[in-house]
Each structure stands twice: as C-alpha cells, then as structure tokens.
Coordinates of N, CA, C and O in Angstrom, one line a residue:
X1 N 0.9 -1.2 0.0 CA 0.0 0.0 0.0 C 0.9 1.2 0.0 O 1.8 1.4 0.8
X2 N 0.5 2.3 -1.1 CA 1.4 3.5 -1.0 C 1.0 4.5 -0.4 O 0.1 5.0 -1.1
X3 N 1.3 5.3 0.7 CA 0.9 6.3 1.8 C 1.4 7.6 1.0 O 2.2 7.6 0.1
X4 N 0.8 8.4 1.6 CA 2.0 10.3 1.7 C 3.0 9.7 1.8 O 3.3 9.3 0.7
X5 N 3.5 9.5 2.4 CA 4.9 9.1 2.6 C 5.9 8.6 1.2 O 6.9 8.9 0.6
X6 N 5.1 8.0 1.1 CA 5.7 7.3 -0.1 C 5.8 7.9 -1.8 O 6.4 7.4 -2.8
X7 N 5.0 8.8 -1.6 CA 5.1 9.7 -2.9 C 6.1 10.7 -2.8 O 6.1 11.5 -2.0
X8 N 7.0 10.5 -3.9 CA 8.6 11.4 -4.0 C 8.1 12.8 -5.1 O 7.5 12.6 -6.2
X9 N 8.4 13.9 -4.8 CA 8.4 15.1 -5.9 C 9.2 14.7 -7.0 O 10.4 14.4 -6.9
X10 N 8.7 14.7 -7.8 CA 9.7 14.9 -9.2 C 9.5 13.0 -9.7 O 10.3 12.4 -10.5
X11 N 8.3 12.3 -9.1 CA 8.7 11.0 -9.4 C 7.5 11.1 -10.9 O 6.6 11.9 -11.1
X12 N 7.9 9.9 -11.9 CA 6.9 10.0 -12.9 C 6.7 8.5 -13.4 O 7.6 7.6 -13.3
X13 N 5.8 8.4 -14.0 CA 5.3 7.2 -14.8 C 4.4 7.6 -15.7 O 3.9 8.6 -15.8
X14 N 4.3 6.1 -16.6 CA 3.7 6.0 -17.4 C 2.5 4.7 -17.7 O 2.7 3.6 -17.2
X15 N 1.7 5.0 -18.4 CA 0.7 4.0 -17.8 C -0.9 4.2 -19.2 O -1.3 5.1 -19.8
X16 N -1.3 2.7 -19.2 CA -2.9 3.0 -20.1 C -2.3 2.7 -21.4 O -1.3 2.9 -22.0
X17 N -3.8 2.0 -21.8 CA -3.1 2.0 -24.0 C -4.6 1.5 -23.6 O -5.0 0.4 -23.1
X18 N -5.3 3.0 -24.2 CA -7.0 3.3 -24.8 C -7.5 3.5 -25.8 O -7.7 4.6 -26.4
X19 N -7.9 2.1 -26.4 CA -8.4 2.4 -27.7 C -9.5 2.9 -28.2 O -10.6 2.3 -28.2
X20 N -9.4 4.0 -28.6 CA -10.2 4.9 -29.0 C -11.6 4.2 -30.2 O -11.4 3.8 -31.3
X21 N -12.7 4.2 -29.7 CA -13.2 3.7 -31.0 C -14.9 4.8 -31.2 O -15.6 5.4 -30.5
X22 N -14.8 4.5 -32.6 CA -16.4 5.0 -33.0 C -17.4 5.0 -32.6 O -18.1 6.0 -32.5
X23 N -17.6 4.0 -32.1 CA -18.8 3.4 -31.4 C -18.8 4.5 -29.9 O -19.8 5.3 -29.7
X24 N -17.9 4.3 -29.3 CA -18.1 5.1 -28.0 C -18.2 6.2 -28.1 O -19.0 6.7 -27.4
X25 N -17.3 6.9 -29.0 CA -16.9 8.2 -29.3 C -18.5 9.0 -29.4 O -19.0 9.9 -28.6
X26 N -19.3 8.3 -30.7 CA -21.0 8.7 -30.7 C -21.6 8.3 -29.7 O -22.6 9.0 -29.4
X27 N -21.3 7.0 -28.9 CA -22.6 7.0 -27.7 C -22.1 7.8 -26.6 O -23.1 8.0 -25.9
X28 N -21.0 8.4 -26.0 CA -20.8 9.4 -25.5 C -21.3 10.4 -25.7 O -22.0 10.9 -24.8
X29 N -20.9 11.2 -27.4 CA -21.6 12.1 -27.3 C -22.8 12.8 -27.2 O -23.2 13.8 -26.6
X30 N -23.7 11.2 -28.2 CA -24.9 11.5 -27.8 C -25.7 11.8 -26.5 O -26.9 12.1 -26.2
X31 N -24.4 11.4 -25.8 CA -25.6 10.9 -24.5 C -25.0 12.5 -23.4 O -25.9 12.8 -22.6
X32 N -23.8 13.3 -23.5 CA -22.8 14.0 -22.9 C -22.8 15.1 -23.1 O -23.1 16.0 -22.4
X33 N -22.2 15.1 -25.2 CA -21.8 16.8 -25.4 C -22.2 16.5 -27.4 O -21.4 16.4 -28.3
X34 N -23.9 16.4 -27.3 CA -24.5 16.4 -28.7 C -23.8 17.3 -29.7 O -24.5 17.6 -30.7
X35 N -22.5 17.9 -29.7 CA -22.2 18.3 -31.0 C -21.5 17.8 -32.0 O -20.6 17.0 -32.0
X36 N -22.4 18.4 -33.2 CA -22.8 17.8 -34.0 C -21.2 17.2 -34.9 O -21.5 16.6 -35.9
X37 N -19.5 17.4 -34.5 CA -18.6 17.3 -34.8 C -18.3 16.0 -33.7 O -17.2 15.4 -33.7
X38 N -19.2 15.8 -33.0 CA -18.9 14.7 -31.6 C -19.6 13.1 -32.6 O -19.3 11.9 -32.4
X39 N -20.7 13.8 -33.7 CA -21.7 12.9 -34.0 C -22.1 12.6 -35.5 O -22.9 11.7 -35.9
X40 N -21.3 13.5 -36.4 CA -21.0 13.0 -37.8 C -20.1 13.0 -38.1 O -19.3 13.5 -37.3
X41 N -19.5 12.5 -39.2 CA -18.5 13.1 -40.1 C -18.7 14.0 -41.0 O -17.8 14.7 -41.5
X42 N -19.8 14.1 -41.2 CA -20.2 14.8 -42.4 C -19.8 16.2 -42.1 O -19.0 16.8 -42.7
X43 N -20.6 16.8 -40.7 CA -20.2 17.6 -39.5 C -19.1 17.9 -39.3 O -18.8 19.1 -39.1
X44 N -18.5 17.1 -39.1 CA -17.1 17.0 -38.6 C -16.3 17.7 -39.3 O -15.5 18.6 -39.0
X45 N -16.7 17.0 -40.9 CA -15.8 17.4 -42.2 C -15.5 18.9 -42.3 O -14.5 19.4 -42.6
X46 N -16.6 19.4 -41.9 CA -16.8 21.3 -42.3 C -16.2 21.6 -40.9 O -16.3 22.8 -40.6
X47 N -15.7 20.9 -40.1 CA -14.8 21.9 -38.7 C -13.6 21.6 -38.8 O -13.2 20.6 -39.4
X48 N -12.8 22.4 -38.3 CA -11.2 22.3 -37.7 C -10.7 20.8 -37.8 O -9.7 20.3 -38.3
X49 N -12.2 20.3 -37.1 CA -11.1 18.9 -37.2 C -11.0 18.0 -37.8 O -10.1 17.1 -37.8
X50 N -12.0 18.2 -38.7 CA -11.5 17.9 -39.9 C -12.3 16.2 -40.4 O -12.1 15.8 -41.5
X51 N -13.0 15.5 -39.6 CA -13.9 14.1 -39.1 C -13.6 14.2 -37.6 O -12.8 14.7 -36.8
X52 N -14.5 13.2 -37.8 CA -15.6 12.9 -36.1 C -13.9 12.6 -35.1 O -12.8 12.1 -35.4
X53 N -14.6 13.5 -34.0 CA -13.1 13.3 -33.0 C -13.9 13.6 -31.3 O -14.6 14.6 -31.0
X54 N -13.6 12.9 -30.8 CA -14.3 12.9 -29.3 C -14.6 14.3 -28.3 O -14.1 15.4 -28.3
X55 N -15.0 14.0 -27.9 CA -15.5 15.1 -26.9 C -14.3 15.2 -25.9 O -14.0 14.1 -25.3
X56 N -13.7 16.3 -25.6 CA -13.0 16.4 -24.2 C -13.3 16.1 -23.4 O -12.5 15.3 -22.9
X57 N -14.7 16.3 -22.7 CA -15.3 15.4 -21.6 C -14.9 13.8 -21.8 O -14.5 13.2 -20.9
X58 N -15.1 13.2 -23.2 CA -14.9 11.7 -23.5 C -13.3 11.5 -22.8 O -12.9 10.7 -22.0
X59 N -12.8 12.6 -23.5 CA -11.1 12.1 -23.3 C -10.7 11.8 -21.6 O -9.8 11.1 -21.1
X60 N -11.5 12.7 -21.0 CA -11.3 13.2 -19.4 C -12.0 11.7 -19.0 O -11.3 11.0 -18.2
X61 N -12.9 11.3 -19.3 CA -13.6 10.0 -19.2 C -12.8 9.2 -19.0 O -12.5 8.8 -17.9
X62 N -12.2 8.7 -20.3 CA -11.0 7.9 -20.9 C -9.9 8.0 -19.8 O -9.6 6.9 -19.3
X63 N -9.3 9.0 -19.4 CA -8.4 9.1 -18.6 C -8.7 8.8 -17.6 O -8.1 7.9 -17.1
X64 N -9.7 9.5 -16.9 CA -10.1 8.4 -15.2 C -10.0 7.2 -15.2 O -9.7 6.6 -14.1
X65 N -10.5 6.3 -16.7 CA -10.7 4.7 -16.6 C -9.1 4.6 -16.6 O -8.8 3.7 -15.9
X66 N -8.1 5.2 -17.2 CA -6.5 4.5 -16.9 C -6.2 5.0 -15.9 O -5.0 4.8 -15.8
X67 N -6.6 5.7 -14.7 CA -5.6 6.3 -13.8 C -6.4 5.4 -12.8 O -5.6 4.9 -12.0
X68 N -7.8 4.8 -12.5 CA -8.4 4.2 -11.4 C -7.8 2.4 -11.7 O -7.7 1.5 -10.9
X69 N -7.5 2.4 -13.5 CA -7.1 1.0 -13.8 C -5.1 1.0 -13.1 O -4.9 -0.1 -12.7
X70 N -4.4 1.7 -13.1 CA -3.2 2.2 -12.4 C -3.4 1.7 -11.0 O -2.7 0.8 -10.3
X71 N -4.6 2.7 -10.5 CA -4.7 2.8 -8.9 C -5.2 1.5 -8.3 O -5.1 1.3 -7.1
X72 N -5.7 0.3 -9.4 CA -5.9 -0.9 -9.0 C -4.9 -1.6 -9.0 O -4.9 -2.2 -7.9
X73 N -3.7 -1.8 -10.0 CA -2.6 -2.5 -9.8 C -1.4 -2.3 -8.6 O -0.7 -3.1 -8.0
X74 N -1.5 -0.6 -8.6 CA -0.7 -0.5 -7.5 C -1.3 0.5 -6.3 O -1.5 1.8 -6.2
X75 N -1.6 -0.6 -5.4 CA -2.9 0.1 -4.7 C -2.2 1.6 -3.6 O -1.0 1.6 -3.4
X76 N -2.8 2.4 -3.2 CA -3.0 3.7 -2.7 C -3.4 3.3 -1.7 O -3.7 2.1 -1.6
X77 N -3.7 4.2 -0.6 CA -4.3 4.9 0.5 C -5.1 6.0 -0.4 O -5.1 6.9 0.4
X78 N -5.6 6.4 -1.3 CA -6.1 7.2 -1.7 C -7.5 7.7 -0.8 O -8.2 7.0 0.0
X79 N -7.7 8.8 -1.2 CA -8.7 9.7 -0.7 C -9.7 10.4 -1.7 O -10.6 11.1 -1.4
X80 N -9.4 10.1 -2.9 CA -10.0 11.0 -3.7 C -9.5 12.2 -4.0 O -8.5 12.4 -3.4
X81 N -9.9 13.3 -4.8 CA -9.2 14.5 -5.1 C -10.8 15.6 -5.2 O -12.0 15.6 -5.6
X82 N -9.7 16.7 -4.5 CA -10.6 18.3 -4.9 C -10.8 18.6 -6.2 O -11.4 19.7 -6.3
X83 N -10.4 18.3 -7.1 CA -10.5 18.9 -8.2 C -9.3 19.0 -9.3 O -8.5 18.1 -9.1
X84 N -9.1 19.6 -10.1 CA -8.1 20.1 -10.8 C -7.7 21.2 -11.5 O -8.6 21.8 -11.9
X85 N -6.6 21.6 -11.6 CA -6.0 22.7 -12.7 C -5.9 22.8 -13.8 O -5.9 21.6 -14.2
X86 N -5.7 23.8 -14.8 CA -5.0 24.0 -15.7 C -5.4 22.9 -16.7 O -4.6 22.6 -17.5
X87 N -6.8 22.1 -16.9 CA -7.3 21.7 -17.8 C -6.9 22.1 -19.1 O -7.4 23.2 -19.3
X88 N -6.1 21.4 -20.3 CA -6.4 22.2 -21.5 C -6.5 20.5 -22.4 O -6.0 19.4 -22.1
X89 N -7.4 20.7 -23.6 CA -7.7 19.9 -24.8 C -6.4 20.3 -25.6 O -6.4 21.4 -26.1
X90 N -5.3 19.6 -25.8 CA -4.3 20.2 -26.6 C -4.2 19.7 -28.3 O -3.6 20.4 -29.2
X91 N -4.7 18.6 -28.5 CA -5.3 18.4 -30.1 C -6.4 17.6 -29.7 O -6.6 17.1 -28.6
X92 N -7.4 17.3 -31.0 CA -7.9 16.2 -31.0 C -7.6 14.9 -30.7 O -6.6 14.4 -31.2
X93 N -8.5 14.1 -29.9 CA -8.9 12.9 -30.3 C -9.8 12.3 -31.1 O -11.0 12.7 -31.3
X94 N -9.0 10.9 -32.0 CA -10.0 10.8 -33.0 C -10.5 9.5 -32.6 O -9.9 9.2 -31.5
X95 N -11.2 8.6 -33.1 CA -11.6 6.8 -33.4 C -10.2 6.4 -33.7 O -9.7 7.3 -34.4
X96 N -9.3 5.6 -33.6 CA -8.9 4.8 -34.0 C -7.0 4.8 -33.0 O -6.0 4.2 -33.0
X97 N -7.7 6.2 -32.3 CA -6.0 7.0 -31.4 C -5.7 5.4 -30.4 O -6.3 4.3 -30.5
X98 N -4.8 5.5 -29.8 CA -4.4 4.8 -28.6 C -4.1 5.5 -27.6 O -3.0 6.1 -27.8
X99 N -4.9 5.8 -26.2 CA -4.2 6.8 -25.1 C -3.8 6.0 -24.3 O -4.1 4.9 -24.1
X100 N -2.5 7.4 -23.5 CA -1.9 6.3 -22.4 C -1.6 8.0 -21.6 O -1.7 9.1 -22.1
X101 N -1.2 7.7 -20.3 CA -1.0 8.4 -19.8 C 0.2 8.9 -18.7 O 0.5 8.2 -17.8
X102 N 0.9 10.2 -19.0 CA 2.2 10.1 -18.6 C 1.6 11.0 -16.9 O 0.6 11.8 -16.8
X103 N 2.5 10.7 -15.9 CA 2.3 11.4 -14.7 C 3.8 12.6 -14.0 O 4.9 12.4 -14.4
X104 N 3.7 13.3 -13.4 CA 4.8 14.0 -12.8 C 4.5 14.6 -11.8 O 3.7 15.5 -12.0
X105 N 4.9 14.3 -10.4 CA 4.1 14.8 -8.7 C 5.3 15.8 -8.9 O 6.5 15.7 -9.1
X106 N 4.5 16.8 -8.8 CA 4.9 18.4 -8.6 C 5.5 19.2 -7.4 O 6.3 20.0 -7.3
X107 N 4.5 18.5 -6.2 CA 4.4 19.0 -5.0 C 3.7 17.9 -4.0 O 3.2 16.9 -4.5
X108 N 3.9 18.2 -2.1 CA 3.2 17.3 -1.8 C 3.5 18.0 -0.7 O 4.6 18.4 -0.5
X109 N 2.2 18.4 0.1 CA 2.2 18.7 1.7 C 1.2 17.9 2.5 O 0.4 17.1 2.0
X110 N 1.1 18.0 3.9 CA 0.5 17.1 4.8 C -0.8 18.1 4.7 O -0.6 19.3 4.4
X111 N -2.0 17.7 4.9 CA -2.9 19.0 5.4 C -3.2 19.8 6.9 O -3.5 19.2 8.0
X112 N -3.1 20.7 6.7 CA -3.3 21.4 7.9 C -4.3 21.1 8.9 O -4.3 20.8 10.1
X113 N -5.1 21.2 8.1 CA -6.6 20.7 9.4 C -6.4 19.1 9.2 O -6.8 18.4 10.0
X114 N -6.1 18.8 8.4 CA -6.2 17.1 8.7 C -4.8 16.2 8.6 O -4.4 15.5 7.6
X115 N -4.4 16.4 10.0 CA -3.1 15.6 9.5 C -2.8 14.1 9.1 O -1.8 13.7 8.5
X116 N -3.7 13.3 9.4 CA -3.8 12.2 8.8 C -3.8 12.0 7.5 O -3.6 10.8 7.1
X117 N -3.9 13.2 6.4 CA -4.1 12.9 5.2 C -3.1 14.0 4.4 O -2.6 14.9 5.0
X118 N -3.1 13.8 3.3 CA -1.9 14.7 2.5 C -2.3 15.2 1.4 O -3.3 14.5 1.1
X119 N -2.1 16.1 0.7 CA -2.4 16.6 -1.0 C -1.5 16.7 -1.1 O -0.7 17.3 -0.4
X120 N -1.1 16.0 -2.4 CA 0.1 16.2 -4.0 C -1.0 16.8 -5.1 O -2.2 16.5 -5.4
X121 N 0.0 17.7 -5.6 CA -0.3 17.6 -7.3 C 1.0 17.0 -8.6 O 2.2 16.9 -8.7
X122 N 0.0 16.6 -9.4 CA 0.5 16.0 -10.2 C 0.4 16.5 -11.7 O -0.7 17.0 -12.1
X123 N 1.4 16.5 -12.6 CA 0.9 16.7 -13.7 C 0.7 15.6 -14.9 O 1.6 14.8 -15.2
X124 N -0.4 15.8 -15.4 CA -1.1 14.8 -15.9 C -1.1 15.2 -17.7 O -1.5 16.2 -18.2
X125 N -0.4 14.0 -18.3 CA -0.6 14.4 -20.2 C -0.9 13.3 -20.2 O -0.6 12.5 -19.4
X126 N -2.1 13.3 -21.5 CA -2.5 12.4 -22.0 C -2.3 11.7 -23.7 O -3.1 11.9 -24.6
X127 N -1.3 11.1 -23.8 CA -0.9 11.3 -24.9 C -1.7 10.4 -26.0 O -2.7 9.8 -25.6
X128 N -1.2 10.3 -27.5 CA -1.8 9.7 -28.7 C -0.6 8.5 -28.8 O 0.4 8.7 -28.1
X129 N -0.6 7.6 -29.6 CA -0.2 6.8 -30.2 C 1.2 7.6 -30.9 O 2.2 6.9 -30.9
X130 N 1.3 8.1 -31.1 CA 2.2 9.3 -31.8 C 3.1 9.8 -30.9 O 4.1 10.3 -31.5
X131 N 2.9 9.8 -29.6 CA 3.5 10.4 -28.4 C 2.8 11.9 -28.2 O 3.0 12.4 -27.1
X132 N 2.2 12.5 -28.8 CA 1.7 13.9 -28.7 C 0.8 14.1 -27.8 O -0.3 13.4 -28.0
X133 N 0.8 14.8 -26.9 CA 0.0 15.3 -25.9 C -1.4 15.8 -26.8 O -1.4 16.4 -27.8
X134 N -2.6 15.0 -25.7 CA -3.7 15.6 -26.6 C -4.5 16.1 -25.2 O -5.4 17.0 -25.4
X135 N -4.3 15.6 -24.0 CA -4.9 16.5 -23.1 C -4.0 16.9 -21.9 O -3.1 16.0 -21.7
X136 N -3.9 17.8 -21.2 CA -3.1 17.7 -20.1 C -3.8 18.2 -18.5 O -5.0 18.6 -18.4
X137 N -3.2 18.3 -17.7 CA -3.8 18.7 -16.5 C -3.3 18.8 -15.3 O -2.3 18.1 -15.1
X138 N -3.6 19.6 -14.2 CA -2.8 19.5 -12.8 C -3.8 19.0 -12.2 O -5.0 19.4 -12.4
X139 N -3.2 17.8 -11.3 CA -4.5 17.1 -10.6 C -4.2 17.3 -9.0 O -3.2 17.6 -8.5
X140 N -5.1 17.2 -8.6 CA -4.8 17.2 -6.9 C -5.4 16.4 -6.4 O -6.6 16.5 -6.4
X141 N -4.6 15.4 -5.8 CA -4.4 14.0 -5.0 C -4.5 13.8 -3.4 O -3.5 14.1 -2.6
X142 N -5.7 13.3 -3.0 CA -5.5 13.5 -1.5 C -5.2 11.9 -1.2 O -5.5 11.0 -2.1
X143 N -4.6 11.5 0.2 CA -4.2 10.4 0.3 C -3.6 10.0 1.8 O -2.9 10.8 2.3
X144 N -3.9 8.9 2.4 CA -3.7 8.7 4.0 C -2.4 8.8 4.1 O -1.6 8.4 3.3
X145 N -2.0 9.5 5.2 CA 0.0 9.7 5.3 C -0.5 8.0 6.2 O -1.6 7.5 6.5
X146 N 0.9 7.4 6.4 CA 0.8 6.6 6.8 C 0.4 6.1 8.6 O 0.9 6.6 9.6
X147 N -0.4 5.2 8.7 CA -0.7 5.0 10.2 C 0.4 4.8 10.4 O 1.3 4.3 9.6
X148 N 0.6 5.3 12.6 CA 1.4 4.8 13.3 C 1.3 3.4 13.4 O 0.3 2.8 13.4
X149 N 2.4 2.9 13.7 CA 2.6 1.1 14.4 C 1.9 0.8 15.5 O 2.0 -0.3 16.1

C-alpha cells in the first residue's frame, strides 16, 4: 500500500493503452456533449477537425478509466481529489487513437486541518499513439499519510 509518505516530488510514470473507437466516441456524445462534430463526419468534415473526433469530456472520461485502472494494480491509500488545474484539450482525439498516460508529482504537503491525510499535485498528459500530448492537467491528489505502528 502507498501512503503520503511514499510519494517522492519529481517521481513520474507511465501508464494506459486506450483504444479509442467510433462506437463510443458517438454514444458518448450523444448521450454528454451532442455536437454535431462529436456525431458525424459529415459535420465533422466542415470543422477544424477535420472528421468525427471525441469530446474532451470523453477524453477526461477515458483518462479516469487509466488512472483508477493504475490505482488498481498498484494500490494507494487514496482519498480522492478536490478537483483540478490548468485543464487544457491540446489536439484532438479521433476513433482509432491509442491513449496512455504520462504522470509527474509536482508538489506534496501534509494537510493542515487534517493531519492524517496529504495533497500532492500532479501533472497529468494524456498522450496519442504518436507520443503527442492531446490533453493535459494538474490534478490534486489527497491520500492517507501513513498509520502509526
């Protein structure tokens, strides 16, 4: 089990191979973020991106399923997180990408009102098959410092 303790600043990994596919990409959107570049090609064709390419919410989706599949193999004291930073969509995702996800702990303090528990942030890319960052993010990680003996 990995505590506060156990998370080093400056440590990083890599992790996830998400195959991106059609099918999800439209039942997502339809069901999430109905635009119409989330739901044709034809649509798609006449925007930036040129055919159907997923919703950022999808991708953000996508990424929680590799970081909770991560948090299964190498188990945490986790706590859950407040939220995040510095969100940005940095290209598209299309049908057929492969995501995986690279990590880098930034920072890590104990919490003040709760000393039992800690926040790190992390920064979070989400890369393509290609190695290119298609989303990135600062996450903040809360997590049990470790029990006394």
């Amino acid at each position: 089990m990995q505590y506060f303790e156990d998370i080093a600043v400056g440590a990083t990994s890599r992790f996830g191979a998400y195959e991106v596919t059609r099918e999800e990409v439209i039942e997502f959107a339809r069901k999430y973020d109905p635009q119409p570049f989330h739901l044709s090609d034809e649509a798609a064709a006449q925007t930036h991106f040129g055919r159907l390419s997923a919703s950022g919410w999808h991708t953000c989706a996508m990424t929680m399923a590799m970081l909770v599949e991560n948090l299964s193999k190498n188990r945490q004291a986790g706590l859950g997180s407040p939220g995040v930073d510095e969100l940005r969509w940095q290209k598209p995702v299309y049908p057929g990408d492969v995501l995986s996800v690279e990590t880098e702990v930034l920072e890590k303090r104990v919490s003040a009102s709760r000393p039992e528990m800690g926040i790190y942030k992390s920064r979070i890319a989400v890369l393509n098959q290609d190695g290119d960052a298609v989303m990135t993010m600062v996450s903040n990680g809360l997590i049990r410092t470790r029990p006394a003996d």
